[in-house]
């Protein structure tokens, strides 16, 4: 092997070393973005589960209040029948009971001071469902971003082994795709319908 050939091998090794450093940097950046998207995804998943439980609890409370209200309305209606047949001396007491049941039924329907009337509970449950849907949409975007980053890492790693620079370009394109999916998850989770 002549000096010229040795020089060419050294230049080629130096060029390959420089390319490998760039690929290693790409892998490191992809790993960083992967860690971020995974963290955001876990947070969104936890939020989705939490809001789903909250909505279920609120709807259960709503149903319990609705049942109580129905029982009290039924009692008031029965009281009206009793009132018609009651003796004159009993009528004021029966009417007072009917009035109390009617007020209770109204309170079960709307209790703005406590937020525990059926109207308020339904609003709270719908709000929790909306928050759940928002978190779920974010989660789906972050999962797709993570997949893009993971595949990009694999392709960039394969570039070092195979020397096929095209794989690194695909890995770079997947980085951009992952960043777009992360941005959509953060700011516009309902722009694409992924679920």
C-alpha positions as protocol buffer text, in pm:
chain_id: "A"
residue {
  index: 1
  type: UNK
  ca { x: 0 y: 0 z: 0 }
}
residue {
  index: 2
  type: UNK
  ca { x: 148 y: 329 z: -108 }
}
residue {
  index: 3
  type: UNK
  ca { x: 152 y: 661 z: 70 }
}
residue {
  index: 4
  type: UNK
  ca { x: -120 y: 790 z: -161 }
}
residue {
  index: 5
  type: UNK
  ca { x: -352 y: 500 z: -74 }
}
residue {
  index: 6
  type: UNK
  ca { x: -283 y: 547 z: 297 }
}
residue {
  index: 7
  type: UNK
  ca { x: -371 y: 914 z: 264 }
}
residue {
  index: 8
  type: UNK
  ca { x: -699 y: 828 z: 89 }
}
residue {
  index: 9
  type: UNK
  ca { x: -789 y: 574 z: 363 }
}
residue {
  index: 10
  type: UNK
  ca { x: -712 y: 831 z: 633 }
}
residue {
  index: 11
  type: UNK
  ca { x: -924 y: 1096 z: 457 }
}
residue {
  index: 12
  type: UNK
  ca { x: -1207 y: 845 z: 413 }
}
residue {
  index: 13
  type: UNK
  ca { x: -1184 y: 741 z: 782 }
}
residue {
  index: 14
  type: UNK
  ca { x: -1183 y: 1108 z: 888 }
}
residue {
  index: 15
  type: UNK
  ca { x: -1487 y: 1178 z: 667 }
}
residue {
  index: 16
  type: UNK
  ca { x: -1667 y: 870 z: 807 }
}
residue {
  index: 17
  type: UNK
  ca { x: -1581 y: 980 z: 1160 }
}
residue {
  index: 18
  type: UNK
  ca { x: -1727 y: 1325 z: 1092 }
}
residue {
  index: 19
  type: UNK
  ca { x: -2043 y: 1170 z: 943 }
}
residue {
  index: 20
  type: UNK
  ca { x: -2076 y: 937 z: 1240 }
}
residue {
  index: 21
  type: UNK
  ca { x: -2053 y: 1233 z: 1477 }
}
residue {
  index: 22
  type: UNK
  ca { x: -2335 y: 1404 z: 1289 }
}
residue {
  index: 23
  type: UNK
  ca { x: -2543 y: 1085 z: 1300 }
}
residue {
  index: 24
  type: UNK
  ca { x: -2468 y: 1047 z: 1672 }
}
residue {
  index: 25
  type: UNK
  ca { x: -2584 y: 1405 z: 1725 }
}
residue {
  index: 26
  type: UNK
  ca { x: -2903 y: 1329 z: 1530 }
}
residue {
  index: 27
  type: UNK
  ca { x: -2962 y: 1024 z: 1751 }
}
residue {
  index: 28
  type: UNK
  ca { x: -2906 y: 1232 z: 2065 }
}
residue {
  index: 29
  type: UNK
  ca { x: -3153 y: 1497 z: 1947 }
}
residue {
  index: 30
  type: UNK
  ca { x: -3406 y: 1227 z: 1857 }
}
residue {
  index: 31
  type: UNK
  ca { x: -3362 y: 1071 z: 2202 }
}
residue {
  index: 32
  type: UNK
  ca { x: -3419 y: 1410 z: 2366 }
}
residue {
  index: 33
  type: UNK
  ca { x: -3737 y: 1470 z: 2168 }
}
residue {
  index: 34
  type: UNK
  ca { x: -3848 y: 1113 z: 2242 }
}
residue {
  index: 35
  type: UNK
  ca { x: -3807 y: 1173 z: 2615 }
}
residue {
  index: 36
  type: UNK
  ca { x: -4008 y: 1494 z: 2592 }
}
residue {
  index: 37
  type: UNK
  ca { x: -4291 y: 1341 z: 2388 }
}
residue {
  index: 38
  type: UNK
  ca { x: -4305 y: 1036 z: 2619 }
}
residue {
  index: 39
  type: UNK
  ca { x: -4327 y: 1262 z: 2926 }
}
residue {
  index: 40
  type: UNK
  ca { x: -4599 y: 1473 z: 2765 }
}
residue {
  index: 41
  type: UNK
  ca { x: -4781 y: 1157 z: 2658 }
}
residue {
  index: 42
  type: UNK
  ca { x: -4778 y: 1008 z: 3008 }
}
residue {
  index: 43
  type: UNK
  ca { x: -4903 y: 1336 z: 3153 }
}
residue {
  index: 44
  type: UNK
  ca { x: -5186 y: 1353 z: 2898 }
}
residue {
  index: 45
  type: UNK
  ca { x: -5274 y: 988 z: 2961 }
}
residue {
  index: 46
  type: UNK
  ca { x: -5289 y: 1045 z: 3337 }
}
residue {
  index: 47
  type: UNK
  ca { x: -5503 y: 1356 z: 3286 }
}
residue {
  index: 48
  type: UNK
  ca { x: -5738 y: 1162 z: 3057 }
}
residue {
  index: 49
  type: UNK
  ca { x: -5784 y: 884 z: 3312 }
}
residue {
  index: 50
  type: UNK
  ca { x: -5830 y: 1132 z: 3597 }
}
residue {
  index: 51
  type: UNK
  ca { x: -6092 y: 1333 z: 3408 }
}
residue {
  index: 52
  type: UNK
  ca { x: -6271 y: 1015 z: 3303 }
}
residue {
  index: 53
  type: UNK
  ca { x: -6299 y: 907 z: 3668 }
}
residue {
  index: 54
  type: UNK
  ca { x: -6413 y: 1259 z: 3766 }
}
residue {
  index: 55
  type: UNK
  ca { x: -6683 y: 1260 z: 3496 }
}
residue {
  index: 56
  type: UNK
  ca { x: -6803 y: 912 z: 3599 }
}
residue {
  index: 57
  type: UNK
  ca { x: -6824 y: 1019 z: 3964 }
}
residue {
  index: 58
  type: UNK
  ca { x: -7014 y: 1336 z: 3874 }
}
residue {
  index: 59
  type: UNK
  ca { x: -7261 y: 1144 z: 3656 }
}
residue {
  index: 60
  type: UNK
  ca { x: -7314 y: 892 z: 3940 }
}
residue {
  index: 61
  type: UNK
  ca { x: -7382 y: 1181 z: 4181 }
}
residue {
  index: 62
  type: UNK
  ca { x: -7615 y: 1332 z: 3918 }
}
residue {
  index: 63
  type: UNK
  ca { x: -7807 y: 1004 z: 3896 }
}
residue {
  index: 64
  type: UNK
  ca { x: -7833 y: 978 z: 4274 }
}
residue {
  index: 65
  type: UNK
  ca { x: -7968 y: 1335 z: 4296 }
}
residue {
  index: 66
  type: UNK
  ca { x: -8211 y: 1264 z: 4011 }
}
residue {
  index: 67
  type: UNK
  ca { x: -8341 y: 958 z: 4190 }
}
residue {
  index: 68
  type: UNK
  ca { x: -8381 y: 1153 z: 4515 }
}
residue {
  index: 69
  type: UNK
  ca { x: -8559 y: 1429 z: 4327 }
}
residue {
  index: 70
  type: UNK
  ca { x: -8794 y: 1180 z: 4162 }
}
residue {
  index: 71
  type: UNK
  ca { x: -8876 y: 1023 z: 4500 }
}
residue {
  index: 72
  type: UNK
  ca { x: -8950 y: 1365 z: 4653 }
}
residue {
  index: 73
  type: UNK
  ca { x: -9162 y: 1476 z: 4353 }
}
residue {
  index: 74
  type: UNK
  ca { x: -9353 y: 1148 z: 4376 }
}
residue {
  index: 75
  type: UNK
  ca { x: -9406 y: 1203 z: 4749 }
}
residue {
  index: 76
  type: UNK
  ca { x: -9534 y: 1558 z: 4682 }
}
residue {
  index: 77
  type: UNK
  ca { x: -9775 y: 1428 z: 4418 }
}
residue {
  index: 78
  type: UNK
  ca { x: -9895 y: 1159 z: 4660 }
}
residue {
  index: 79
  type: UNK
  ca { x: -9929 y: 1431 z: 4923 }
}
residue {
  index: 80
  type: UNK
  ca { x: -10159 y: 1627 z: 4693 }
}
residue {
  index: 81
  type: UNK
  ca { x: -10386 y: 1323 z: 4669 }
}
residue {
  index: 82
  type: UNK
  ca { x: -10373 y: 1287 z: 5047 }
}
residue {
  index: 83
  type: UNK
  ca { x: -10453 y: 1657 z: 5087 }
}
residue {
  index: 84
  type: UNK
  ca { x: -10775 y: 1624 z: 4892 }
}
residue {
  index: 85
  type: UNK
  ca { x: -10895 y: 1343 z: 5118 }
}
residue {
  index: 86
  type: UNK
  ca { x: -10755 y: 1484 z: 5445 }
}
residue {
  index: 87
  type: UNK
  ca { x: -10964 y: 1620 z: 5724 }
}
residue {
  index: 88
  type: UNK
  ca { x: -10966 y: 2000 z: 5757 }
}
residue {
  index: 89
  type: UNK
  ca { x: -10749 y: 1986 z: 6070 }
}
residue {
  index: 90
  type: UNK
  ca { x: -10480 y: 1784 z: 5886 }
}
residue {
  index: 91
  type: UNK
  ca { x: -10474 y: 1993 z: 5567 }
}
residue {
  index: 92
  type: UNK
  ca { x: -10226 y: 2260 z: 5690 }
}
residue {
  index: 93
  type: UNK
  ca { x: -9974 y: 1992 z: 5799 }
}
residue {
  index: 94
  type: UNK
  ca { x: -10013 y: 1798 z: 5474 }
}
residue {
  index: 95
  type: UNK
  ca { x: -9979 y: 2121 z: 5270 }
}
residue {
  index: 96
  type: UNK
  ca { x: -9664 y: 2214 z: 5465 }
}
residue {
  index: 97
  type: UNK
  ca { x: -9517 y: 1870 z: 5388 }
}
residue {
  index: 98
  type: UNK
  ca { x: -9605 y: 1907 z: 5019 }
}
residue {
  index: 99
  type: UNK
  ca { x: -9439 y: 2253 z: 5014 }
}
residue {
  index: 100
  type: UNK
  ca { x: -9126 y: 2114 z: 5184 }
}
residue {
  index: 101
  type: UNK
  ca { x: -9102 y: 1829 z: 4933 }
}
residue {
  index: 102
  type: UNK
  ca { x: -9152 y: 2071 z: 4642 }
}
residue {
  index: 103
  type: UNK
  ca { x: -8874 y: 2299 z: 4775 }
}
residue {
  index: 104
  type: UNK
  ca { x: -8646 y: 2000 z: 4822 }
}
residue {
  index: 105
  type: UNK
  ca { x: -8715 y: 1884 z: 4465 }
}
residue {
  index: 106
  type: UNK
  ca { x: -8632 y: 2232 z: 4335 }
}
residue {
  index: 107
  type: UNK
  ca { x: -8312 y: 2236 z: 4543 }
}
residue {
  index: 108
  type: UNK
  ca { x: -8211 y: 1896 z: 4406 }
}
residue {
  index: 109
  type: UNK
  ca { x: -8252 y: 2036 z: 4053 }
}
residue {
  index: 110
  type: UNK
  ca { x: -8056 y: 2358 z: 4110 }
}
residue {
  index: 111
  type: UNK
  ca { x: -7822 y: 2433 z: 4398 }
}
residue {
  index: 112
  type: UNK
  ca { x: -7589 y: 2711 z: 4277 }
}
residue {
  index: 113
  type: UNK
  ca { x: -7454 y: 2782 z: 4626 }
}
residue {
  index: 114
  type: UNK
  ca { x: -7317 y: 2427 z: 4666 }
}
residue {
  index: 115
  type: UNK
  ca { x: -7291 y: 2329 z: 4301 }
}
residue {
  index: 116
  type: UNK
  ca { x: -7463 y: 2001 z: 4380 }
}
residue {
  index: 117
  type: UNK
  ca { x: -7795 y: 2037 z: 4198 }
}
residue {
  index: 118
  type: UNK
  ca { x: -7852 y: 1813 z: 3898 }
}
residue {
  index: 119
  type: UNK
  ca { x: -7808 y: 2109 z: 3662 }
}
residue {
  index: 120
  type: UNK
  ca { x: -7470 y: 2200 z: 3815 }
}
residue {
  index: 121
  type: UNK
  ca { x: -7357 y: 1838 z: 3834 }
}
residue {
  index: 122
  type: UNK
  ca { x: -7440 y: 1784 z: 3466 }
}
residue {
  index: 123
  type: UNK
  ca { x: -7240 y: 2095 z: 3371 }
}
residue {
  index: 124
  type: UNK
  ca { x: -6943 y: 1980 z: 3580 }
}
residue {
  index: 125
  type: UNK
  ca { x: -6958 y: 1629 z: 3430 }
}
residue {
  index: 126
  type: UNK
  ca { x: -6970 y: 1767 z: 3075 }
}
residue {
  index: 127
  type: UNK
  ca { x: -6672 y: 1990 z: 3154 }
}
residue {
  index: 128
  type: UNK
  ca { x: -6477 y: 1690 z: 3288 }
}
residue {
  index: 129
  type: UNK
  ca { x: -6568 y: 1491 z: 2976 }
}
residue {
  index: 130
  type: UNK
  ca { x: -6442 y: 1774 z: 2756 }
}
residue {
  index: 131
  type: UNK
  ca { x: -6114 y: 1787 z: 2952 }
}
residue {
  index: 132
  type: UNK
  ca { x: -6086 y: 1408 z: 2920 }
}
residue {
  index: 133
  type: UNK
  ca { x: -6138 y: 1423 z: 2543 }
}
residue {
  index: 134
  type: UNK
  ca { x: -5879 y: 1702 z: 2514 }
}
residue {
  index: 135
  type: UNK
  ca { x: -5621 y: 1503 z: 2711 }
}
residue {
  index: 136
  type: UNK
  ca { x: -5695 y: 1188 z: 2508 }
}
residue {
  index: 137
  type: UNK
  ca { x: -5643 y: 1377 z: 2181 }
}
residue {
  index: 138
  type: UNK
  ca { x: -5312 y: 1512 z: 2312 }
}
residue {
  index: 139
  type: UNK
  ca { x: -5207 y: 1164 z: 2419 }
}
residue {
  index: 140
  type: UNK
  ca { x: -5266 y: 1022 z: 2070 }
}
residue {
  index: 141
  type: UNK
  ca { x: -5050 y: 1295 z: 1912 }
}
residue {
  index: 142
  type: UNK
  ca { x: -4769 y: 1241 z: 2163 }
}
residue {
  index: 143
  type: UNK
  ca { x: -4780 y: 865 z: 2100 }
}
residue {
  index: 144
  type: UNK
  ca { x: -4742 y: 921 z: 1724 }
}
residue {
  index: 145
  type: UNK
  ca { x: -4459 y: 1167 z: 1788 }
}
residue {
  index: 146
  type: UNK
  ca { x: -4284 y: 909 z: 2008 }
}
residue {
  index: 147
  type: UNK
  ca { x: -4319 y: 645 z: 1738 }
}
residue {
  index: 148
  type: UNK
  ca { x: -4167 y: 882 z: 1480 }
}
residue {
  index: 149
  type: UNK
  ca { x: -3874 y: 959 z: 1709 }
}
residue {
  index: 150
  type: UNK
  ca { x: -3818 y: 590 z: 1788 }
}
residue {
  index: 151
  type: UNK
  ca { x: -3817 y: 491 z: 1421 }
}
residue {
  index: 152
  type: UNK
  ca { x: -3586 y: 786 z: 1347 }
}
residue {
  index: 153
  type: UNK
  ca { x: -3341 y: 660 z: 1611 }
}
residue {
  index: 154
  type: UNK
  ca { x: -3343 y: 313 z: 1457 }
}
residue {
  index: 155
  type: UNK
  ca { x: -3286 y: 448 z: 1105 }
}
residue {
  index: 156
  type: UNK
  ca { x: -3011 y: 685 z: 1217 }
}
residue {
  index: 157
  type: UNK
  ca { x: -2841 y: 399 z: 1401 }
}
residue {
  index: 158
  type: UNK
  ca { x: -2868 y: 184 z: 1089 }
}
residue {
  index: 159
  type: UNK
  ca { x: -2692 y: 460 z: 895 }
}
residue {
  index: 160
  type: UNK
  ca { x: -2379 y: 412 z: 1106 }
}
residue {
  index: 161
  type: UNK
  ca { x: -2381 y: 38 z: 1041 }
}
residue {
  index: 162
  type: UNK
  ca { x: -2473 y: 42 z: 671 }
}
residue {
  index: 163
  type: UNK
  ca { x: -2324 y: 372 z: 565 }
}
residue {
  index: 164
  type: UNK
  ca { x: -2648 y: 448 z: 377 }
}
residue {
  index: 165
  type: UNK
  ca { x: -2687 y: 821 z: 436 }
}
residue {
  index: 166
  type: UNK
  ca { x: -3043 y: 809 z: 297 }
}
residue {
  index: 167
  type: UNK
  ca { x: -3150 y: 640 z: 621 }
}
residue {
  index: 168
  type: UNK
  ca { x: -3026 y: 941 z: 818 }
}
residue {
  index: 169
  type: UNK
  ca { x: -3230 y: 1173 z: 595 }
}
residue {
  index: 170
  type: UNK
  ca { x: -3541 y: 964 z: 661 }
}
residue {
  index: 171
  type: UNK
  ca { x: -3456 y: 979 z: 1033 }
}
residue {
  index: 172
  type: UNK
  ca { x: -3432 y: 1359 z: 1001 }
}
residue {
  index: 173
  type: UNK
  ca { x: -3768 y: 1371 z: 824 }
}
residue {
  index: 174
  type: UNK
  ca { x: -3919 y: 1162 z: 1104 }
}
residue {
  index: 175
  type: UNK
  ca { x: -3776 y: 1412 z: 1352 }
}
residue {
  index: 176
  type: UNK
  ca { x: -3968 y: 1688 z: 1178 }
}
residue {
  index: 177
  type: UNK
  ca { x: -4283 y: 1472 z: 1167 }
}
residue {
  index: 178
  type: UNK
  ca { x: -4246 y: 1398 z: 1538 }
}
residue {
  index: 179
  type: UNK
  ca { x: -4202 y: 1766 z: 1618 }
}
residue {
  index: 180
  type: UNK
  ca { x: -4515 y: 1850 z: 1417 }
}
residue {
  index: 181
  type: UNK
  ca { x: -4716 y: 1583 z: 1603 }
}
residue {
  index: 182
  type: UNK
  ca { x: -4583 y: 1713 z: 1936 }
}
residue {
  index: 183
  type: UNK
  ca { x: -4683 y: 2069 z: 1843 }
}
residue {
  index: 184
  type: UNK
  ca { x: -5029 y: 1950 z: 1737 }
}
residue {
  index: 185
  type: UNK
  ca { x: -5065 y: 1768 z: 2068 }
}
residue {
  index: 186
  type: UNK
  ca { x: -4965 y: 2075 z: 2264 }
}
residue {
  index: 187
  type: UNK
  ca { x: -5164 y: 2343 z: 2082 }
}
residue {
  index: 188
  type: UNK
  ca { x: -5412 y: 2190 z: 1836 }
}
residue {
  index: 189
  type: UNK
  ca { x: -5504 y: 1842 z: 1958 }
}
residue {
  index: 190
  type: UNK
  ca { x: -5834 y: 1835 z: 1770 }
}
residue {
  index: 191
  type: UNK
  ca { x: -5698 y: 1951 z: 1434 }
}
residue {
  index: 192
  type: UNK
  ca { x: -5655 y: 1589 z: 1324 }
}
residue {
  index: 193
  type: UNK
  ca { x: -5902 y: 1324 z: 1437 }
}
residue {
  index: 194
  type: UNK
  ca { x: -5677 y: 1040 z: 1551 }
}
residue {
  index: 195
  type: UNK
  ca { x: -5909 y: 837 z: 1770 }
}
